[in-house]
Amino acid sequence: MIALRRTPRADLEVLGGARPAPEQAEVVRSLLRAASASGAPLSAYADDALLPGDVLRTLGWQRAGQFTDWRGALPSWTCRCPMGCASSP
């Protein structure tokens, strides 16, 4: 299954894909062909398990950048007001 969402770049981001199975490549090709019927440019932070890179390349997709998956605790946003300034709730 895939979903499309608008991005600030004026394209549609492809979310999802097809689970690994013998027919995964054909399912991914069918899903992306259907998504391209929207006429808008498509992009994806492709999870290779759901949207295999080799299948994307056979459809003419190109790597535009590298997505880095960062994990860890969220930063705390507590900070002190500089002297002479007041904080508002």
CSV table of N, CA, C and O in Angstrom, one decimal:
chain,number,residue,atom,x,y,z
A,1,MET,N,0.8,-1.2,0.0
A,1,MET,CA,0.0,0.0,0.0
A,1,MET,C,0.9,1.2,0.0
A,1,MET,O,1.9,1.2,0.6
A,2,ILE,N,0.5,2.3,-0.7
A,2,ILE,CA,1.2,3.5,-0.7
A,2,ILE,C,0.2,4.7,-0.4
A,2,ILE,O,-1.0,4.5,-0.6
A,3,ALA,N,0.8,5.8,0.0
A,3,ALA,CA,0.0,7.0,0.2
A,3,ALA,C,0.9,8.1,-0.4
A,3,ALA,O,2.1,8.0,-0.5
A,4,LEU,N,0.2,9.2,-0.8
A,4,LEU,CA,1.0,10.3,-1.3
A,4,LEU,C,0.6,11.5,-0.4
A,4,LEU,O,-0.5,11.7,0.0
A,5,ARG,N,1.7,12.3,-0.1
A,5,ARG,CA,1.4,13.6,0.6
A,5,ARG,C,2.2,14.7,0.0
A,5,ARG,O,3.3,14.5,-0.6
A,6,ARG,N,1.6,15.9,0.0
A,6,ARG,CA,2.2,17.0,-0.6
A,6,ARG,C,3.5,17.4,0.3
A,6,ARG,O,3.5,17.2,1.5
A,7,THR,N,4.5,18.0,-0.4
A,7,THR,CA,5.7,18.5,0.3
A,7,THR,C,5.8,19.9,0.0
A,7,THR,O,5.2,20.5,-1.0
A,8,PRO,N,6.7,20.6,0.7
A,8,PRO,CA,6.9,22.0,0.4
A,8,PRO,C,7.6,22.2,-0.9
A,8,PRO,O,7.7,23.3,-1.4
A,9,ARG,N,8.2,21.2,-1.5
A,9,ARG,CA,8.9,21.3,-2.8
A,9,ARG,C,8.0,21.2,-4.0
A,9,ARG,O,8.4,21.1,-5.1
A,10,ALA,N,6.7,21.2,-3.8
A,10,ALA,CA,5.7,21.1,-4.9
A,10,ALA,C,5.7,19.8,-5.6
A,10,ALA,O,5.4,19.7,-6.7
A,11,ASP,N,6.1,18.7,-4.9
A,11,ASP,CA,5.9,17.4,-5.4
A,11,ASP,C,5.1,16.5,-4.4
A,11,ASP,O,4.6,17.1,-3.4
A,12,LEU,N,4.9,15.3,-4.7
A,12,LEU,CA,4.2,14.4,-3.8
A,12,LEU,C,5.2,13.4,-3.3
A,12,LEU,O,6.0,12.8,-4.1
A,13,GLU,N,5.2,13.1,-2.0
A,13,GLU,CA,6.1,12.1,-1.4
A,13,GLU,C,5.3,10.8,-1.3
A,13,GLU,O,4.2,10.7,-0.9
A,14,VAL,N,6.0,9.8,-1.8
A,14,VAL,CA,5.5,8.4,-1.7
A,14,VAL,C,5.8,7.8,-0.3
A,14,VAL,O,6.9,7.8,0.1
A,15,LEU,N,4.7,7.4,0.3
A,15,LEU,CA,4.9,6.7,1.6
A,15,LEU,C,4.4,5.3,1.5
A,15,LEU,O,3.4,5.0,0.9
A,16,GLY,N,5.1,4.4,2.1
A,16,GLY,CA,4.7,3.0,2.1
A,16,GLY,C,5.5,2.2,1.1
A,16,GLY,O,6.6,2.5,0.7
A,17,GLY,N,4.8,1.2,0.5
A,17,GLY,CA,5.5,0.3,-0.5
A,17,GLY,C,4.8,-1.1,-0.4
A,17,GLY,O,3.6,-1.2,-0.1
A,18,ALA,N,5.6,-2.1,-0.7
A,18,ALA,CA,5.1,-3.5,-0.7
A,18,ALA,C,6.0,-4.3,0.2
A,18,ALA,O,7.3,-4.2,0.1
A,19,ARG,N,5.4,-5.2,0.9
A,19,ARG,CA,6.2,-6.1,1.8
A,19,ARG,C,7.0,-7.1,1.0
A,19,ARG,O,6.6,-7.5,-0.1
A,20,PRO,N,8.2,-7.5,1.5
A,20,PRO,CA,9.0,-8.5,0.8
A,20,PRO,C,8.2,-9.7,0.5
A,20,PRO,O,7.6,-10.3,1.4
A,21,ALA,N,8.2,-10.1,-0.7
A,21,ALA,CA,7.5,-11.4,-1.2
A,21,ALA,C,8.1,-11.6,-2.6
A,21,ALA,O,8.7,-10.7,-3.2
A,22,PRO,N,7.8,-12.8,-3.1
A,22,PRO,CA,8.3,-13.1,-4.5
A,22,PRO,C,7.8,-12.1,-5.5
A,22,PRO,O,8.5,-11.8,-6.5
A,23,GLU,N,6.6,-11.6,-5.4
A,23,GLU,CA,6.1,-10.6,-6.4
A,23,GLU,C,6.2,-9.2,-5.9
A,23,GLU,O,5.6,-8.3,-6.5
A,24,GLN,N,7.1,-8.9,-5.0
A,24,GLN,CA,7.3,-7.5,-4.5
A,24,GLN,C,7.6,-6.5,-5.6
A,24,GLN,O,7.0,-5.4,-5.7
A,25,ALA,N,8.6,-6.9,-6.4
A,25,ALA,CA,9.0,-5.9,-7.5
A,25,ALA,C,7.9,-5.5,-8.4
A,25,ALA,O,7.7,-4.4,-8.7
A,26,GLU,N,7.0,-6.5,-8.8
A,26,GLU,CA,5.9,-6.2,-9.7
A,26,GLU,C,4.9,-5.3,-9.0
A,26,GLU,O,4.3,-4.4,-9.6
A,27,VAL,N,4.6,-5.6,-7.7
A,27,VAL,CA,3.7,-4.8,-6.9
A,27,VAL,C,4.2,-3.4,-6.8
A,27,VAL,O,3.4,-2.4,-7.0
A,28,VAL,N,5.4,-3.2,-6.5
A,28,VAL,CA,6.0,-1.9,-6.3
A,28,VAL,C,5.9,-1.1,-7.7
A,28,VAL,O,5.5,0.1,-7.7
A,29,ARG,N,6.2,-1.8,-8.8
A,29,ARG,CA,6.1,-1.1,-10.1
A,29,ARG,C,4.7,-0.7,-10.3
A,29,ARG,O,4.4,0.4,-10.8
A,30,SER,N,3.7,-1.5,-10.0
A,30,SER,CA,2.3,-1.2,-10.2
A,30,SER,C,1.9,0.0,-9.4
A,30,SER,O,1.2,0.9,-9.8
A,31,LEU,N,2.3,-0.1,-8.1
A,31,LEU,CA,1.9,1.0,-7.2
A,31,LEU,C,2.5,2.4,-7.7
A,31,LEU,O,1.8,3.4,-7.7
A,32,LEU,N,3.7,2.4,-8.1
A,32,LEU,CA,4.4,3.6,-8.5
A,32,LEU,C,3.8,4.1,-9.8
A,32,LEU,O,3.7,5.3,-10.0
A,33,ARG,N,3.5,3.2,-10.7
A,33,ARG,CA,2.8,3.6,-12.0
A,33,ARG,C,1.5,4.3,-11.7
A,33,ARG,O,1.1,5.3,-12.3
A,34,ALA,N,0.7,3.7,-10.7
A,34,ALA,CA,-0.6,4.3,-10.4
A,34,ALA,C,-0.3,5.7,-9.7
A,34,ALA,O,-1.1,6.6,-10.0
A,35,ALA,N,0.7,5.8,-8.9
A,35,ALA,CA,1.0,7.1,-8.2
A,35,ALA,C,1.4,8.1,-9.2
A,35,ALA,O,1.0,9.3,-9.1
A,36,SER,N,2.1,7.7,-10.3
A,36,SER,CA,2.6,8.7,-11.3
A,36,SER,C,1.4,9.2,-12.1
A,36,SER,O,1.6,10.2,-12.8
A,37,ALA,N,0.3,8.6,-12.1
A,37,ALA,CA,-0.9,9.0,-12.8
A,37,ALA,C,-1.4,10.4,-12.3
A,37,ALA,O,-2.1,11.1,-13.0
A,38,SER,N,-1.0,10.7,-11.1
A,38,SER,CA,-1.4,12.0,-10.6
A,38,SER,C,-0.8,13.2,-11.4
A,38,SER,O,-1.3,14.3,-11.4
A,39,GLY,N,0.3,12.9,-12.1
A,39,GLY,CA,0.9,13.9,-13.0
A,39,GLY,C,1.9,14.8,-12.2
A,39,GLY,O,2.7,15.5,-12.8
A,40,ALA,N,1.9,14.7,-10.9
A,40,ALA,CA,2.9,15.5,-10.1
A,40,ALA,C,4.2,14.8,-10.0
A,40,ALA,O,4.2,13.5,-10.0
A,41,PRO,N,5.3,15.5,-9.9
A,41,PRO,CA,6.6,14.8,-9.6
A,41,PRO,C,6.5,14.1,-8.3
A,41,PRO,O,5.9,14.5,-7.4
A,42,LEU,N,7.1,12.9,-8.2
A,42,LEU,CA,7.1,12.1,-7.0
A,42,LEU,C,8.5,12.0,-6.4
A,42,LEU,O,9.5,12.1,-7.1
A,43,SER,N,8.6,11.9,-5.1
A,43,SER,CA,9.8,11.7,-4.4
A,43,SER,C,9.5,10.7,-3.3
A,43,SER,O,8.4,10.5,-2.9
A,44,ALA,N,10.6,10.1,-2.7
A,44,ALA,CA,10.4,9.2,-1.6
A,44,ALA,C,11.7,9.1,-0.8
A,44,ALA,O,12.8,9.1,-1.4
A,45,TYR,N,11.6,9.0,0.5
A,45,TYR,CA,12.7,8.5,1.3
A,45,TYR,C,12.5,7.0,1.4
A,45,TYR,O,11.8,6.5,2.3
A,46,ALA,N,13.0,6.4,0.4
A,46,ALA,CA,12.7,5.0,0.2
A,46,ALA,C,13.3,4.0,1.2
A,46,ALA,O,14.5,4.0,1.3
A,47,ASP,N,12.5,3.3,1.9
A,47,ASP,CA,12.9,2.2,2.7
A,47,ASP,C,13.1,1.0,1.8
A,47,ASP,O,12.2,0.5,1.2
A,48,ASP,N,14.4,0.6,1.7
A,48,ASP,CA,14.7,-0.5,0.7
A,48,ASP,C,13.9,-1.8,1.0
A,48,ASP,O,13.7,-2.6,0.0
A,49,ALA,N,13.4,-2.0,2.2
A,49,ALA,CA,12.6,-3.2,2.4
A,49,ALA,C,11.2,-3.1,1.8
A,49,ALA,O,10.6,-4.1,1.4
A,50,LEU,N,10.7,-1.8,1.6
A,50,LEU,CA,9.4,-1.6,1.0
A,50,LEU,C,9.4,-1.1,-0.4
A,50,LEU,O,8.5,-1.4,-1.2
A,51,LEU,N,10.4,-0.3,-0.7
A,51,LEU,CA,10.6,0.2,-2.1
A,51,LEU,C,12.0,0.0,-2.5
A,51,LEU,O,12.9,0.8,-2.3
A,52,PRO,N,12.3,-1.2,-3.0
A,52,PRO,CA,13.7,-1.6,-3.3
A,52,PRO,C,14.3,-0.7,-4.3
A,52,PRO,O,13.7,-0.3,-5.3
A,53,GLY,N,15.6,-0.3,-4.0
A,53,GLY,CA,16.3,0.7,-4.9
A,53,GLY,C,16.4,0.1,-6.3
A,53,GLY,O,16.3,0.9,-7.3
A,54,ASP,N,16.6,-1.2,-6.5
A,54,ASP,CA,16.8,-1.7,-7.9
A,54,ASP,C,15.5,-1.5,-8.7
A,54,ASP,O,15.6,-1.3,-9.9
A,55,VAL,N,14.4,-1.7,-8.0
A,55,VAL,CA,13.1,-1.5,-8.7
A,55,VAL,C,12.9,0.0,-9.1
A,55,VAL,O,12.5,0.3,-10.2
A,56,LEU,N,13.2,0.9,-8.1
A,56,LEU,CA,13.1,2.3,-8.4
A,56,LEU,C,14.0,2.7,-9.6
A,56,LEU,O,13.6,3.4,-10.5
A,57,ARG,N,15.2,2.1,-9.7
A,57,ARG,CA,16.1,2.5,-10.8
A,57,ARG,C,15.5,1.9,-12.1
A,57,ARG,O,15.7,2.6,-13.2
A,58,THR,N,14.9,0.8,-12.1
A,58,THR,CA,14.3,0.3,-13.4
A,58,THR,C,13.2,1.2,-13.9
A,58,THR,O,12.9,1.1,-15.1
A,59,LEU,N,12.6,1.9,-13.0
A,59,LEU,CA,11.5,2.9,-13.4
A,59,LEU,C,12.0,4.3,-13.7
A,59,LEU,O,11.3,5.2,-13.9
A,60,GLY,N,13.4,4.4,-13.7
A,60,GLY,CA,14.0,5.7,-14.0
A,60,GLY,C,14.2,6.6,-12.8
A,60,GLY,O,14.5,7.8,-13.0
A,61,TRP,N,13.9,6.2,-11.6
A,61,TRP,CA,14.1,7.0,-10.4
A,61,TRP,C,15.6,7.1,-10.2
A,61,TRP,O,16.4,6.2,-10.5
A,62,GLN,N,16.0,8.3,-9.7
A,62,GLN,CA,17.4,8.5,-9.3
A,62,GLN,C,17.5,9.0,-7.9
A,62,GLN,O,16.7,9.6,-7.3
A,63,ARG,N,18.7,8.6,-7.3
A,63,ARG,CA,18.9,9.0,-5.9
A,63,ARG,C,19.2,10.5,-5.9
A,63,ARG,O,20.1,11.0,-6.6
A,64,ALA,N,18.4,11.2,-5.1
A,64,ALA,CA,18.6,12.7,-5.0
A,64,ALA,C,19.4,13.1,-3.8
A,64,ALA,O,19.9,14.2,-3.8
A,65,GLY,N,19.5,12.3,-2.8
A,65,GLY,CA,20.3,12.6,-1.6
A,65,GLY,C,20.3,11.4,-0.7
A,65,GLY,O,19.8,10.3,-1.1
A,66,GLN,N,20.9,11.6,0.4
A,66,GLN,CA,21.0,10.4,1.4
A,66,GLN,C,20.2,10.8,2.6
A,66,GLN,O,20.4,11.8,3.2
A,67,PHE,N,19.2,9.9,2.9
A,67,PHE,CA,18.4,10.1,4.1
A,67,PHE,C,19.1,9.4,5.3
A,67,PHE,O,19.5,8.3,5.2
A,68,THR,N,19.3,10.2,6.4
A,68,THR,CA,20.0,9.6,7.5
A,68,THR,C,19.0,9.4,8.6
A,68,THR,O,18.2,10.3,9.0
A,69,ASP,N,18.9,8.2,9.1
A,69,ASP,CA,18.0,7.9,10.2
A,69,ASP,C,18.7,8.1,11.5
A,69,ASP,O,19.6,7.4,11.9
A,70,TRP,N,18.2,9.2,12.3
A,70,TRP,CA,18.8,9.5,13.6
A,70,TRP,C,17.9,8.9,14.6
A,70,TRP,O,16.7,9.1,14.6
A,71,ARG,N,18.5,8.4,15.6
A,71,ARG,CA,17.7,7.8,16.8
A,71,ARG,C,18.4,8.3,18.1
A,71,ARG,O,19.6,8.5,18.2
A,72,GLY,N,17.5,8.5,19.1
A,72,GLY,CA,18.0,8.9,20.4
A,72,GLY,C,16.9,9.7,21.1
A,72,GLY,O,15.9,10.0,20.6
A,73,ALA,N,17.3,10.2,22.2
A,73,ALA,CA,16.4,10.9,23.1
A,73,ALA,C,16.1,12.3,22.4
A,73,ALA,O,17.0,12.9,21.8
A,74,LEU,N,14.9,12.8,22.6
A,74,LEU,CA,14.6,14.1,22.1
A,74,LEU,C,15.3,15.2,23.0
A,74,LEU,O,15.5,15.0,24.2
A,75,PRO,N,15.8,16.3,22.4
A,75,PRO,CA,16.5,17.3,23.2
A,75,PRO,C,15.4,18.0,24.1
A,75,PRO,O,14.3,18.1,23.7
A,76,SER,N,15.9,18.4,25.2
A,76,SER,CA,15.0,19.2,26.1
A,76,SER,C,15.2,20.7,25.7
A,76,SER,O,16.3,21.1,25.3
A,77,TRP,N,14.1,21.4,25.7
A,77,TRP,CA,14.2,22.8,25.3
A,77,TRP,C,14.2,23.8,26.5
A,77,TRP,O,13.7,24.9,26.4
A,78,THR,N,14.7,23.3,27.6
A,78,THR,CA,14.8,24.2,28.7
A,78,THR,C,16.0,25.1,28.6
A,78,THR,O,17.1,24.6,28.3
A,79,CYS,N,15.9,26.4,28.7
A,79,CYS,CA,17.0,27.3,28.6
A,79,CYS,C,16.7,28.5,29.6
A,79,CYS,O,15.6,28.8,29.9
A,80,ARG,N,17.7,29.1,30.0
A,80,ARG,CA,17.6,30.3,30.8
A,80,ARG,C,17.5,31.5,30.0
A,80,ARG,O,18.2,31.7,29.0
A,81,CYS,N,16.7,32.4,30.5
A,81,CYS,CA,16.6,33.8,29.9
A,81,CYS,C,17.8,34.5,30.2
A,81,CYS,O,18.3,34.5,31.3
A,82,PRO,N,18.4,35.2,29.2
A,82,PRO,CA,19.5,36.1,29.5
A,82,PRO,C,19.2,37.2,30.5
A,82,PRO,O,18.0,37.6,30.6
A,83,MET,N,20.1,37.7,31.2
A,83,MET,CA,19.9,38.7,32.2
A,83,MET,C,19.3,39.9,31.5
A,83,MET,O,19.7,40.3,30.4
A,84,GLY,N,18.3,40.5,32.1
A,84,GLY,CA,17.6,41.7,31.5
A,84,GLY,C,16.5,41.4,30.6
A,84,GLY,O,15.8,42.3,30.2
A,85,CYS,N,16.2,40.1,30.4
A,85,CYS,CA,15.1,39.7,29.6
A,85,CYS,C,14.1,38.9,30.5
A,85,CYS,O,14.4,38.4,31.5
A,86,ALA,N,12.8,39.0,30.1
A,86,ALA,CA,11.8,38.3,30.8
A,86,ALA,C,11.2,37.2,29.9
A,86,ALA,O,11.1,37.4,28.7
A,87,SER,N,10.8,36.1,30.5
A,87,SER,CA,10.2,35.0,29.7
A,87,SER,C,8.7,35.1,29.9
A,87,SER,O,8.2,35.6,31.0
A,88,SER,N,7.9,34.7,29.0
A,88,SER,CA,6.5,34.7,29.1
A,88,SER,C,6.0,33.3,29.0
A,88,SER,O,6.6,32.5,28.2
A,89,PRO,N,4.9,32.9,29.7
A,89,PRO,CA,4.5,31.6,29.7
A,89,PRO,C,3.9,31.1,28.4
A,89,PRO,O,3.4,31.8,27.7
